[in-house]
Short mmCIF file of N, CA and C in Angstrom, two decimals:
data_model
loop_
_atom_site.label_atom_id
_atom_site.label_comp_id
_atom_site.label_asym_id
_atom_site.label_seq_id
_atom_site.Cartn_x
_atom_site.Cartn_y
_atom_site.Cartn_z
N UNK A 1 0.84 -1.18 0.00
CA UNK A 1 0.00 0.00 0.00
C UNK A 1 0.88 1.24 0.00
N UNK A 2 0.26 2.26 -0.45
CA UNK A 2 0.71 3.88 -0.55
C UNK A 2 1.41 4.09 0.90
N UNK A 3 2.52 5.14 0.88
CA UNK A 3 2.84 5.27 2.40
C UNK A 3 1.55 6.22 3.08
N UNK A 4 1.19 7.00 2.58
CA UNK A 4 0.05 7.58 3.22
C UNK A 4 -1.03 7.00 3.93
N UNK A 5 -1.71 6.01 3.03
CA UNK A 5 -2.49 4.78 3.20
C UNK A 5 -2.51 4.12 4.79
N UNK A 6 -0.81 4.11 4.60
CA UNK A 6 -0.43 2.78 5.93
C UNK A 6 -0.60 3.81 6.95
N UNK A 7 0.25 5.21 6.79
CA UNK A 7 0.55 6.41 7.57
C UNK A 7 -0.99 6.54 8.11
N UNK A 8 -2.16 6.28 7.62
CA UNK A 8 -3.79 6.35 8.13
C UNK A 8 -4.07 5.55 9.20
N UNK A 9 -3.79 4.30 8.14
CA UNK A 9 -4.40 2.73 9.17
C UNK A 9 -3.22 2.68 10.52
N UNK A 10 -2.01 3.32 10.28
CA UNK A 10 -1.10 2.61 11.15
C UNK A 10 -1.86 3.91 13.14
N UNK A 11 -1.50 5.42 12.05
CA UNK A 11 -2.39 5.94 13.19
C UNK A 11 -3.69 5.77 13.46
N UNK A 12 -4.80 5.01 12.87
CA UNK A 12 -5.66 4.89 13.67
C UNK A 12 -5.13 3.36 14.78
N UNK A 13 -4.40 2.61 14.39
CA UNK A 13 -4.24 2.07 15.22
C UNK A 13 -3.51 2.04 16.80
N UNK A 14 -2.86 3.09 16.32
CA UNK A 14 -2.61 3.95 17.71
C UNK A 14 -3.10 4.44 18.52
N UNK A 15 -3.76 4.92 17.79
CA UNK A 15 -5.48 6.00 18.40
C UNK A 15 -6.24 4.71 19.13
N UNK A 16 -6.15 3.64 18.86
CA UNK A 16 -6.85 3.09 19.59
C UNK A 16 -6.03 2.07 20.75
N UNK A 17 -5.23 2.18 20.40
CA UNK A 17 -4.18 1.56 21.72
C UNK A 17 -3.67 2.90 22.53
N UNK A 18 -3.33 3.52 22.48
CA UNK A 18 -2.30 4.58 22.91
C UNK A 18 -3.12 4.74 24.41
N UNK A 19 -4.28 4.92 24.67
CA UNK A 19 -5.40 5.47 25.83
C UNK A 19 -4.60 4.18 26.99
N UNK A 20 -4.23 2.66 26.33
CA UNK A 20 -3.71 1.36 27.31
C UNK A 20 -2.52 1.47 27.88
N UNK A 21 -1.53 2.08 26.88
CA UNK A 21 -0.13 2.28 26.72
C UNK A 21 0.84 3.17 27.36
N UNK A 22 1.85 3.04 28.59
CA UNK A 22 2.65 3.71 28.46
C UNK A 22 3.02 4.86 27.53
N UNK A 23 3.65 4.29 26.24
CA UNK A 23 4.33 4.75 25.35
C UNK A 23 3.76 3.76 23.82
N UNK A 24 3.63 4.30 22.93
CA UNK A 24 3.86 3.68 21.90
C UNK A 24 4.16 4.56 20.03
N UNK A 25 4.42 3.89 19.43
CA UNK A 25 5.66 4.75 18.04
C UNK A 25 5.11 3.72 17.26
N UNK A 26 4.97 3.85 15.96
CA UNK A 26 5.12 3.58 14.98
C UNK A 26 6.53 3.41 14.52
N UNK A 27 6.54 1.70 13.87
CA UNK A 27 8.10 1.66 13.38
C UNK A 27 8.06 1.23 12.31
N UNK A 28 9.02 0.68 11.51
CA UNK A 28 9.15 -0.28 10.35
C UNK A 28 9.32 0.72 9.19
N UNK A 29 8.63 0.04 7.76
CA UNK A 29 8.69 1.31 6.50
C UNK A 29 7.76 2.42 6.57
N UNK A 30 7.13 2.33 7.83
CA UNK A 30 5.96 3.57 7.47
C UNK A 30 7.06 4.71 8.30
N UNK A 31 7.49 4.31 9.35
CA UNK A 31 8.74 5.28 10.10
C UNK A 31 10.05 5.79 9.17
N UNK A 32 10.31 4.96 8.19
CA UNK A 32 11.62 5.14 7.28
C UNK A 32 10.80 6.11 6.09
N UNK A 33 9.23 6.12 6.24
CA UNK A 33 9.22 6.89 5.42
C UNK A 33 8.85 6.29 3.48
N UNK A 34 8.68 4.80 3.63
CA UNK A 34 9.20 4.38 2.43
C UNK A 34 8.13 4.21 1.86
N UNK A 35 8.00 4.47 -0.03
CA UNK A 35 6.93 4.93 -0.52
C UNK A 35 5.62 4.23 -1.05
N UNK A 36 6.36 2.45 -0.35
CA UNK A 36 4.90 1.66 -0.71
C UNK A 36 5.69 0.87 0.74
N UNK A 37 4.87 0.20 1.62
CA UNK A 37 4.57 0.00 2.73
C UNK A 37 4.12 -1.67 2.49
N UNK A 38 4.36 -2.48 3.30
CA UNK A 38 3.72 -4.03 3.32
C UNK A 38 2.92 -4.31 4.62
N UNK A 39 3.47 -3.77 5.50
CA UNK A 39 2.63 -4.18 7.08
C UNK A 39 2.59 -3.00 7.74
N UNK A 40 1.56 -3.11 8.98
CA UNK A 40 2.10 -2.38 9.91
C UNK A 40 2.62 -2.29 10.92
N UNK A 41 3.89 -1.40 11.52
CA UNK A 41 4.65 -2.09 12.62
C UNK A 41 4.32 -1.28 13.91
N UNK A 42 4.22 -2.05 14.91
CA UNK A 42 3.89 -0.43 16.03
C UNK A 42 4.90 -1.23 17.33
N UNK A 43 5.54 -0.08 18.01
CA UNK A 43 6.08 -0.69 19.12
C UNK A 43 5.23 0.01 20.61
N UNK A 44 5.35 -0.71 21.20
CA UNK A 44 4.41 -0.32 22.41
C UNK A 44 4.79 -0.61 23.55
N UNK A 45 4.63 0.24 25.10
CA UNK A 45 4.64 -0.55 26.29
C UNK A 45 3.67 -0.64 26.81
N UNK A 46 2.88 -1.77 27.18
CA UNK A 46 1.57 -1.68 28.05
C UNK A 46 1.53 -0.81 29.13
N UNK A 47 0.15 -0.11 29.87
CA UNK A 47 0.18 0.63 30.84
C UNK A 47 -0.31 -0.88 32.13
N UNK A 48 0.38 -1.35 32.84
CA UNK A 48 0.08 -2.48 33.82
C UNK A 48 -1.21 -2.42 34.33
N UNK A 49 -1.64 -0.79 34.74
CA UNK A 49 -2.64 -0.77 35.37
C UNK A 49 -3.54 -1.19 34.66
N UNK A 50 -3.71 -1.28 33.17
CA UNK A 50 -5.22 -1.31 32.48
C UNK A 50 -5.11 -2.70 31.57
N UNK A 51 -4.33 -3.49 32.07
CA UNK A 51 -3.87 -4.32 30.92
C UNK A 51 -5.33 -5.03 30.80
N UNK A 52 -6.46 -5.42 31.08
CA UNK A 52 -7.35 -5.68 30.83
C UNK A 52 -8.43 -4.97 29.61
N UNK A 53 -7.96 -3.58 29.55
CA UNK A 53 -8.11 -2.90 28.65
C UNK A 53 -7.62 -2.88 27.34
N UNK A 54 -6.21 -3.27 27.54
CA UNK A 54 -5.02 -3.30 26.66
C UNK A 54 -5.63 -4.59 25.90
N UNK A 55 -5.72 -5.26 26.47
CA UNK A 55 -5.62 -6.76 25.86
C UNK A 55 -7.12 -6.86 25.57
N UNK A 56 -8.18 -6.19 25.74
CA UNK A 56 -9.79 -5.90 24.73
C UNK A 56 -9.22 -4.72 23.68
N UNK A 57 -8.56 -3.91 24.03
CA UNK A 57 -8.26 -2.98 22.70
C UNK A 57 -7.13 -4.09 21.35
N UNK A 58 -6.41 -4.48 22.17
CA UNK A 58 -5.63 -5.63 20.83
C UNK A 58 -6.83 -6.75 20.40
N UNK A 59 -7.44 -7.01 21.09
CA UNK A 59 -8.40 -8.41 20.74
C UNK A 59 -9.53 -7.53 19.80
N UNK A 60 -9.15 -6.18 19.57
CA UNK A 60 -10.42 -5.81 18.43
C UNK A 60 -9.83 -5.90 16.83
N UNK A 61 -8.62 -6.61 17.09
CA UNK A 61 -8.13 -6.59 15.78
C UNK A 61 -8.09 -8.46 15.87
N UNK A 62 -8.07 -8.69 14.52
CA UNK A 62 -8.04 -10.01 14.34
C UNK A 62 -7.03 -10.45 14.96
N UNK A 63 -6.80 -11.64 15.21
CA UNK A 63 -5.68 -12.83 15.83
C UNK A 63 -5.19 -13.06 14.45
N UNK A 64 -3.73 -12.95 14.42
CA UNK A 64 -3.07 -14.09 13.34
C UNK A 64 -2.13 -15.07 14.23
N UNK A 65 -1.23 -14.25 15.18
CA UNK A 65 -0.41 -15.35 15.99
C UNK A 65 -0.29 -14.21 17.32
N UNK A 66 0.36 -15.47 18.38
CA UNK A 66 0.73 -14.06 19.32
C UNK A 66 0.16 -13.78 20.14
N UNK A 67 0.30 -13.57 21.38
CA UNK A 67 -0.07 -13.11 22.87
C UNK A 67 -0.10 -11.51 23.07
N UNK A 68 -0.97 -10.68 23.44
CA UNK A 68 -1.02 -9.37 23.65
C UNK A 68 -0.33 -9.03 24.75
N UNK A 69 -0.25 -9.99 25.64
CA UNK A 69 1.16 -10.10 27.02
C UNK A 69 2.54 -10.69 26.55
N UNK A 70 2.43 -10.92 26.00
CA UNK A 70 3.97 -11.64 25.47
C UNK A 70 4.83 -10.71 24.88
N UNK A 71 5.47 -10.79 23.71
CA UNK A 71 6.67 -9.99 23.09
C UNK A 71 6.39 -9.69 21.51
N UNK A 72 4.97 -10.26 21.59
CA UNK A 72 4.70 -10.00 19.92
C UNK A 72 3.72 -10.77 19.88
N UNK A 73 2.82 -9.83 18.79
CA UNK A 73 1.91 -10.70 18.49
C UNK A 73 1.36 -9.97 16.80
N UNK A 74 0.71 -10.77 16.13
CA UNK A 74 0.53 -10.40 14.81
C UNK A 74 -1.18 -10.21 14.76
N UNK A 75 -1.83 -9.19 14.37
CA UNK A 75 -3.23 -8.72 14.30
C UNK A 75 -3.53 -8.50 12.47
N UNK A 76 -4.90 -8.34 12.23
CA UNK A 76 -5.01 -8.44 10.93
C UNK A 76 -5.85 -6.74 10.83
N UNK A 77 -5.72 -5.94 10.86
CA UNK A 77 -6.48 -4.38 10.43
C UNK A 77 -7.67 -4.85 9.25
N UNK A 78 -8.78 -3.93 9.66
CA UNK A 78 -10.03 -4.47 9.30
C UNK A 78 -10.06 -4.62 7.30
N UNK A 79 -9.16 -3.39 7.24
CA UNK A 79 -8.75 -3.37 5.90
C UNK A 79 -7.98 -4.36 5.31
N UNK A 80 -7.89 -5.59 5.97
CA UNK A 80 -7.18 -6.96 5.55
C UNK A 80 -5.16 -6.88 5.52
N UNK A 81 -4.92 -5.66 6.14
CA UNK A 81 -3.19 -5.71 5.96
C UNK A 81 -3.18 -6.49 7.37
N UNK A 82 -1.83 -6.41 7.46
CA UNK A 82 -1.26 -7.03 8.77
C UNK A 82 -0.36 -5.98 9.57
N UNK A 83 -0.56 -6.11 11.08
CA UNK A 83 -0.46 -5.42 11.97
C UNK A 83 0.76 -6.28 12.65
N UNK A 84 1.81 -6.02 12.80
CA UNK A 84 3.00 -6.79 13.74
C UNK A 84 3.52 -5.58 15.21
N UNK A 85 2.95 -5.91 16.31
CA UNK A 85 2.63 -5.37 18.04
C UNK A 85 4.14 -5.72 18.23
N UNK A 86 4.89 -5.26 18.87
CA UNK A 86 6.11 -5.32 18.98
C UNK A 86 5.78 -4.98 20.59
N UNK A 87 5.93 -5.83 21.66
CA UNK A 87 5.71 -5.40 22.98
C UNK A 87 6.80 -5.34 24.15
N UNK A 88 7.49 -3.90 24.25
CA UNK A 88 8.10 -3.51 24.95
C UNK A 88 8.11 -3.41 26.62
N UNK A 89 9.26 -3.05 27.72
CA UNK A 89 9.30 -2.73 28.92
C UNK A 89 10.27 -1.38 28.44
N UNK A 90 10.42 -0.61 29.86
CA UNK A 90 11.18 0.14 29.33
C UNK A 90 12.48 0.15 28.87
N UNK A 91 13.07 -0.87 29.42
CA UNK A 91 14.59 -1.53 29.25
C UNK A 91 14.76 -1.98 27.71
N UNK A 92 13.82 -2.46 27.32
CA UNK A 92 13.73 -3.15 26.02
C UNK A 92 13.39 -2.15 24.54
N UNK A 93 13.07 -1.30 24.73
CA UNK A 93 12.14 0.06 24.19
C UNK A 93 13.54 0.76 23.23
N UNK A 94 14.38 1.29 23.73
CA UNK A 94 15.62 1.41 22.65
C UNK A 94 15.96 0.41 21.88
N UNK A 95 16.32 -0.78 22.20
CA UNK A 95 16.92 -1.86 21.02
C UNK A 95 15.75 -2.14 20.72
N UNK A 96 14.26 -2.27 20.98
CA UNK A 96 13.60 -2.96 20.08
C UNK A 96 12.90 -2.22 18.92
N UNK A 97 12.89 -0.50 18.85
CA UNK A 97 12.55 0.65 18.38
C UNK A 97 13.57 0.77 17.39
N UNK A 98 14.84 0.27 17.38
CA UNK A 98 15.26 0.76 16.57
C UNK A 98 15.81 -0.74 15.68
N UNK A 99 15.42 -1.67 16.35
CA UNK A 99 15.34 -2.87 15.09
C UNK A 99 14.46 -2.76 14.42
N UNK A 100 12.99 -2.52 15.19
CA UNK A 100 11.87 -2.87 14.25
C UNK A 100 11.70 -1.84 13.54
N UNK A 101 12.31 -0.53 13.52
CA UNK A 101 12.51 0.58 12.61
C UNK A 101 13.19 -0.06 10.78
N UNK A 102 14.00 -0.89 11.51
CA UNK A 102 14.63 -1.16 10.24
C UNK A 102 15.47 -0.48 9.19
N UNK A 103 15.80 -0.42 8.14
CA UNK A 103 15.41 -1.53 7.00
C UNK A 103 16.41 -2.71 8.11
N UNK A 104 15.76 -4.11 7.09
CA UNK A 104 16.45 -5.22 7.61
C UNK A 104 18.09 -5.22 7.16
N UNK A 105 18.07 -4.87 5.60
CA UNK A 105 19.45 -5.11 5.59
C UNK A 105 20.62 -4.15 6.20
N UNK A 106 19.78 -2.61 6.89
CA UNK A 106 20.67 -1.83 7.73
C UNK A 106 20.79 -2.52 8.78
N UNK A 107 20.19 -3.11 9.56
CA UNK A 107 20.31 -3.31 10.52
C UNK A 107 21.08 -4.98 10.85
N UNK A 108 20.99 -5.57 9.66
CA UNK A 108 21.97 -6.76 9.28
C UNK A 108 23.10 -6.13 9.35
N UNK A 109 23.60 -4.93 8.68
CA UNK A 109 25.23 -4.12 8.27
C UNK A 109 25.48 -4.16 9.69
N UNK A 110 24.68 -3.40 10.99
CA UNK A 110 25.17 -3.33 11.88
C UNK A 110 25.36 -4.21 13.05
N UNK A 111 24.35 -5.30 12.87
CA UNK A 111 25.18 -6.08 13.89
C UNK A 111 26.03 -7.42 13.51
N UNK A 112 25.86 -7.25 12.36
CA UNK A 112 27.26 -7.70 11.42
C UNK A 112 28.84 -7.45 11.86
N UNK A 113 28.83 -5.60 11.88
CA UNK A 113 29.84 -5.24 12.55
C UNK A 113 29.93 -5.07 14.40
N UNK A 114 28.81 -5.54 14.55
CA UNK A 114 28.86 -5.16 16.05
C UNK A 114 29.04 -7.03 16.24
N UNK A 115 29.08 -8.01 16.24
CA UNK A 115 29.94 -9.07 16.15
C UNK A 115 31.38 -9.06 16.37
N UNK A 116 31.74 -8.32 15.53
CA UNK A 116 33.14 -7.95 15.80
C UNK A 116 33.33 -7.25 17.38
N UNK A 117 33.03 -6.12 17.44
CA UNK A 117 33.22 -5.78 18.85
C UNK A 117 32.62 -5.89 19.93
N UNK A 118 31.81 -7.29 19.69
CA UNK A 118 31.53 -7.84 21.11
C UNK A 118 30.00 -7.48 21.48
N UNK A 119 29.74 -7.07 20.59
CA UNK A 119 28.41 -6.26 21.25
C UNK A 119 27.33 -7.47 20.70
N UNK A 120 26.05 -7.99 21.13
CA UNK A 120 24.90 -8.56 20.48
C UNK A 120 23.20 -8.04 20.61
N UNK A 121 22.84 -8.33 19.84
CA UNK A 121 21.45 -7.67 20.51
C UNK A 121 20.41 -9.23 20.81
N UNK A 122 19.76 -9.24 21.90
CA UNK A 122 19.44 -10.56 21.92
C UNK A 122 18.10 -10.43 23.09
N UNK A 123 17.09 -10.85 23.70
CA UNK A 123 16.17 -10.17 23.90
C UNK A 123 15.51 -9.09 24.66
N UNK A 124 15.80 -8.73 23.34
CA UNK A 124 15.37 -7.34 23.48
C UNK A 124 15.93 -5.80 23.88
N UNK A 125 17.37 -6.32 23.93
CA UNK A 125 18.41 -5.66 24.61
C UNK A 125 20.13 -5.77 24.08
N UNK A 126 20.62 -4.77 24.26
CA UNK A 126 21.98 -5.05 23.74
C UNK A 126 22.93 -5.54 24.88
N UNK A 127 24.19 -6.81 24.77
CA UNK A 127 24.42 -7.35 25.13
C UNK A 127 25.98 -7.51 25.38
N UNK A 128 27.09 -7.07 26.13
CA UNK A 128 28.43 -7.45 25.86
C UNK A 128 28.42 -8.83 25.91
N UNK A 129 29.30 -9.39 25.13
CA UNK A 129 29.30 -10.90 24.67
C UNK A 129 31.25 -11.08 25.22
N UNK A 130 31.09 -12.31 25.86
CA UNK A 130 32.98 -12.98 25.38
C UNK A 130 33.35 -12.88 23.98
N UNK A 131 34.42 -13.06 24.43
CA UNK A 131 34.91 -13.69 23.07
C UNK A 131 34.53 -14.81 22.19
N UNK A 132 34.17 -15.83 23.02
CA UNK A 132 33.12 -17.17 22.24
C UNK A 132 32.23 -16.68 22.16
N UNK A 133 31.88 -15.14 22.14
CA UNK A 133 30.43 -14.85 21.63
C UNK A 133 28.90 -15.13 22.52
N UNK A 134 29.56 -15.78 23.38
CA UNK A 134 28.74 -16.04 24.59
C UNK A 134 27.70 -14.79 25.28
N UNK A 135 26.42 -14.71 25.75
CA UNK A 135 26.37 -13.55 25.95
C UNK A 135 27.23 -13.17 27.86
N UNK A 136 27.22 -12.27 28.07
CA UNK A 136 27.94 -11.69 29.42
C UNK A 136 27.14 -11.18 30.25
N UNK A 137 26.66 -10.28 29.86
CA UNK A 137 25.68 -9.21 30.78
C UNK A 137 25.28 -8.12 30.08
N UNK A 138 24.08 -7.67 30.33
CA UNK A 138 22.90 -6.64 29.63
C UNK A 138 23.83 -5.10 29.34
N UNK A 139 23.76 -4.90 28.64
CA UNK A 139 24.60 -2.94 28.77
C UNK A 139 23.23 -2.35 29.21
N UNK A 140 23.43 -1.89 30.47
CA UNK A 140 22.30 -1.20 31.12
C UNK A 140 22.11 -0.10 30.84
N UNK A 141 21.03 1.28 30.77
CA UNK A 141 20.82 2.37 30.51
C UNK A 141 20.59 2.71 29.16
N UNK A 142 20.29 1.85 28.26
CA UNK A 142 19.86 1.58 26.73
C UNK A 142 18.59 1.87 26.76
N UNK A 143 17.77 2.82 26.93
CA UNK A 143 16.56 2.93 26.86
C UNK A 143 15.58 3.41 25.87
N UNK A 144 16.37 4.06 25.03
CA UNK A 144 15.99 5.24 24.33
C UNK A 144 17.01 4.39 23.12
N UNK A 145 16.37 4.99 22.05
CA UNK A 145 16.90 4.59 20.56
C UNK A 145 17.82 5.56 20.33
N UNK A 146 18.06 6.49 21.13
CA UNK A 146 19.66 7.00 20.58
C UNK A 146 20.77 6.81 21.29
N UNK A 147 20.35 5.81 22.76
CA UNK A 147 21.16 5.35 23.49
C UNK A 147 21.80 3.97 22.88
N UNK A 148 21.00 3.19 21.85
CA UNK A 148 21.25 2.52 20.80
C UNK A 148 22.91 2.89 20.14
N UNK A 149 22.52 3.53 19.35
CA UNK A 149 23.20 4.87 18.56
C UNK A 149 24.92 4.88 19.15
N UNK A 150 24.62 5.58 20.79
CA UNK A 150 25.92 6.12 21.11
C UNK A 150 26.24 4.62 21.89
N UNK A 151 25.84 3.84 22.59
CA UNK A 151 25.90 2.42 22.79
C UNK A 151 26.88 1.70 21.59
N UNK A 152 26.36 2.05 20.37
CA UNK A 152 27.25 1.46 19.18
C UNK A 152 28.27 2.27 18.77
N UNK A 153 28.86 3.19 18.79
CA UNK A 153 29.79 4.38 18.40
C UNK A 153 29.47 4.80 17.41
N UNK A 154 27.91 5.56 17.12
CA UNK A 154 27.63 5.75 15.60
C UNK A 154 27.00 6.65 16.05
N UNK A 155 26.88 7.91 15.29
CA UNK A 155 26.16 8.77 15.15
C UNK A 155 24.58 8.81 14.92
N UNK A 156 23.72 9.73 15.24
CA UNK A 156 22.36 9.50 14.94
C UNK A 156 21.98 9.35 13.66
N UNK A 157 21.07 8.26 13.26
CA UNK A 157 20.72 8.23 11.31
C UNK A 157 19.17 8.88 11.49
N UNK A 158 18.46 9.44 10.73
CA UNK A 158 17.43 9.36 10.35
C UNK A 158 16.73 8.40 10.07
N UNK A 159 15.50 7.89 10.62
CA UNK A 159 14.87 6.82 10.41
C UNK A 159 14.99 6.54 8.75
N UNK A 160 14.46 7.61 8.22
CA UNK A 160 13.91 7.30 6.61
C UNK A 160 15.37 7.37 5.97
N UNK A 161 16.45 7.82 6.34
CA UNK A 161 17.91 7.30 5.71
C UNK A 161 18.84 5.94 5.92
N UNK A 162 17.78 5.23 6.99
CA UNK A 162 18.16 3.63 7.45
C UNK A 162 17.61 2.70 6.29
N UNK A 163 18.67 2.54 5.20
CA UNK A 163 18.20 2.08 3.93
C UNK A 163 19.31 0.67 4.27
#
């Protein structure tokens, strides 16, 4: 679909979660900006107090796979696209915002090179690893997607220039 199109369906689907939610963003190609769109991606943190709410506002979209408490779940928008819930804490909310931002093969380049220096991203969080690649322990204070960023020694990209 048109990016505009998705840019509609993706905010009304916000509009109707956001009232449950902590926090939640729009990610994937509608965030990069890109000019025909396949799904829609949204990242979110539940608000604890209402999760009963949360989880009747996700259950108004179709089931394809996926737990509305869990770490993902896939919904179908009434307009027949597909909806992929990306479900965050706050710890998890930087690395998972800026994977599911994407593109895939940017984000292949970088932890391609972040292999090399030890770094992994693994759930949901970035990770110092041994040398066998093993993971070690969480890099704490990653919260934010530009803590991502300076976490990796890279400067800030523009979503829609993450090609």
């Amino acid at each position: 679909m048109r990016l505009a199109e998705a840019q509609a369906k993706a905010e009304g689907v916000v509009v109707s979660l956001a009232p449950y939610c902590k926090r939640i963003e729009i990610a994937g190609s509608i965030r990069r900006e890109c000019p025909e769109v396949g799904d829609i991606e949204i990242v979110l943190i539940p608000d604890t107090s209402k999760l009963f709410q949360y989880v009747d506002a996700i259950n108004k979209y179709t089931k394809v796979k996926g737990d509305p408490l869990g770490k993902y779940t896939q919904r179908r928008h009434p307009s027949g696209c597909i909806i992929d819930i990306f479900i965050c804490t706050p710890q998890t909310w930087g690395p998972v915002c800026f994977i599911r931002t994407g593109s895939a093969g940017y984000i292949y380049q970088i932890m391609c090179k972040q292999k090399k220096a030890l770094i992994r991203f693994h759930e949901g969080r970035l990770w110092n690893c041994a040398s066998d690649g093993t993971y070690e322990n969480p890099i704490e204070g990653i919260n934010e997607e530009s803590d991502v960023f300076k976490a990796l020694n890279m400067d800030w990209i523009e979503p829609k220039m993450r090609l």
